XYZ file of C-alpha atoms in Angstrom:
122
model
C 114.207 118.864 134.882
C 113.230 115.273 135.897
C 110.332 113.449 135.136
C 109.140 111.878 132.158
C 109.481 113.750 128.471
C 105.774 112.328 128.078
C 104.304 114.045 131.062
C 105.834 117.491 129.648
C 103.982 117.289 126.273
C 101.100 119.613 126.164
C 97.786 117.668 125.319
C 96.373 120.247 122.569
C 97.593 121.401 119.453
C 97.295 125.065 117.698
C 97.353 126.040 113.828
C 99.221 128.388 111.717
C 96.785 128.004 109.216
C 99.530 126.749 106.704
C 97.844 123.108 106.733
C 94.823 124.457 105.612
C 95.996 126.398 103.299
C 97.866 123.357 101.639
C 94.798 121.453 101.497
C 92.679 124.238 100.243
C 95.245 124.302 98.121
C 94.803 120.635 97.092
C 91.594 120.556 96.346
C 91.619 123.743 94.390
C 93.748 121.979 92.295
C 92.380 118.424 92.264
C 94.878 117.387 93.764
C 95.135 114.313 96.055
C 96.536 115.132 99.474
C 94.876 112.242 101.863
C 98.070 112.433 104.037
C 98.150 115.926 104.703
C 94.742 115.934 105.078
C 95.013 113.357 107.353
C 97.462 115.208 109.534
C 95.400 118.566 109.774
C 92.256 116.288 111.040
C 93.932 115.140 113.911
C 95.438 118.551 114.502
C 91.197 119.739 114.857
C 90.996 117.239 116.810
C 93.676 117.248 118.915
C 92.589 121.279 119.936
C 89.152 120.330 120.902
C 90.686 118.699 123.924
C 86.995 119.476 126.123
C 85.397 116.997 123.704
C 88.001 114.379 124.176
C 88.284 115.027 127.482
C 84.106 114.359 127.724
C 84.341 111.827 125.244
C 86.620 109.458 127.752
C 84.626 109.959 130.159
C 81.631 108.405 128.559
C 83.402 105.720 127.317
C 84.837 105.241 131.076
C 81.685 105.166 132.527
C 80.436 102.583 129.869
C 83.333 100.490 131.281
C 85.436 100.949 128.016
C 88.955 101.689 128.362
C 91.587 102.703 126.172
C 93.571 99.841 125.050
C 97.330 99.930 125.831
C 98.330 96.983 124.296
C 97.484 95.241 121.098
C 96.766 91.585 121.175
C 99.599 89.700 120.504
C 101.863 92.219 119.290
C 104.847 92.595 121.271
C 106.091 96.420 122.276
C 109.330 96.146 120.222
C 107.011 95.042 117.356
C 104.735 97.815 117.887
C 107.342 100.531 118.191
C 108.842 98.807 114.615
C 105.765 99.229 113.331
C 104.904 102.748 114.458
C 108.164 103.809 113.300
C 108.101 102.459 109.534
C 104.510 104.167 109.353
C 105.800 107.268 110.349
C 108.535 107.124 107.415
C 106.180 106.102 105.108
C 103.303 108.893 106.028
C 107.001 111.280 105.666
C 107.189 110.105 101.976
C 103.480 110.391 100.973
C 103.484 113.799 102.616
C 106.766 114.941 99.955
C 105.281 113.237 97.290
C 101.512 114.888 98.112
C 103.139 118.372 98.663
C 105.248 118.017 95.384
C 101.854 117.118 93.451
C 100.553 120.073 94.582
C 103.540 122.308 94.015
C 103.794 120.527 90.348
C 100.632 121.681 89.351
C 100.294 124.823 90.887
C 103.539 125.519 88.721
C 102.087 124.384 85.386
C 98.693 126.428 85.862
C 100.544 129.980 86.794
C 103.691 128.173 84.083
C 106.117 129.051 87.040
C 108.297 125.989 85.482
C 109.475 124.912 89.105
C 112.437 122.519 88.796
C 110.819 119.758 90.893
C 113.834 117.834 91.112
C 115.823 121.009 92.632
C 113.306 121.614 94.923
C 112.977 117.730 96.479
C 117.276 118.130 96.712
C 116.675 121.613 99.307
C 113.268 120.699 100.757
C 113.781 118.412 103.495
């Protein structure tokens, strides 16, 4: 296959449902899950491809254009940066899914060994 990987990648997301679950989940609970919530936002968004699609073209027409640079940032910097906030949003996302695991446990009193389960769930 040649080409680039980037021209392969299918512009739309679907859903399992499992990310709304979790957050229904959250909030059930009172539990804080802004990362995960985060992530199943853009994955509505990224399905309604029509309205982004319409949406760009507006924007083109008004003579705005997607920016593919950022003002004195250079690409390696960028990439650096895009990288580390990736691992971070990786570590919120644990933390936010063991918050919600934790106190799921202690209302049903499963007793979940939290510690066990961050060693298996990667």
């Amino acid at each position: 296959a040649e080409g680039f990987l980037v021209d392969k990648i299918v512009d739309q997301t679907g859903s399992k449902g499992t990310g709304k679950w979790t957050v229904q989940q959250a909030a059930d609970l009172g539990v804080a899950a802004p990362t995960i919530t985060a992530s199943l936002d853009g994955r509505y968004m990224s399905s309604n491809k029509p309205e982004r699609v319409a949406a760009a073209e507006v924007f083109s027409k008004l003579g705005l254009q997607q920016p593919t640079t950022v003002p004195g940032v250079s690409k390696e910097q960028l990439v650096a940066d895009v990288s580390a906030a990736l691992y971070a949003s990786k570590i919120c996302s644990y933390a936010q899914g063991l918050n919600i695991i934790k106190a799921k446990s202690e209302e049903q009193k499963w007793g979940i060994d939290l510690g066990g389960l961050a060693r298996i769930w990667k």
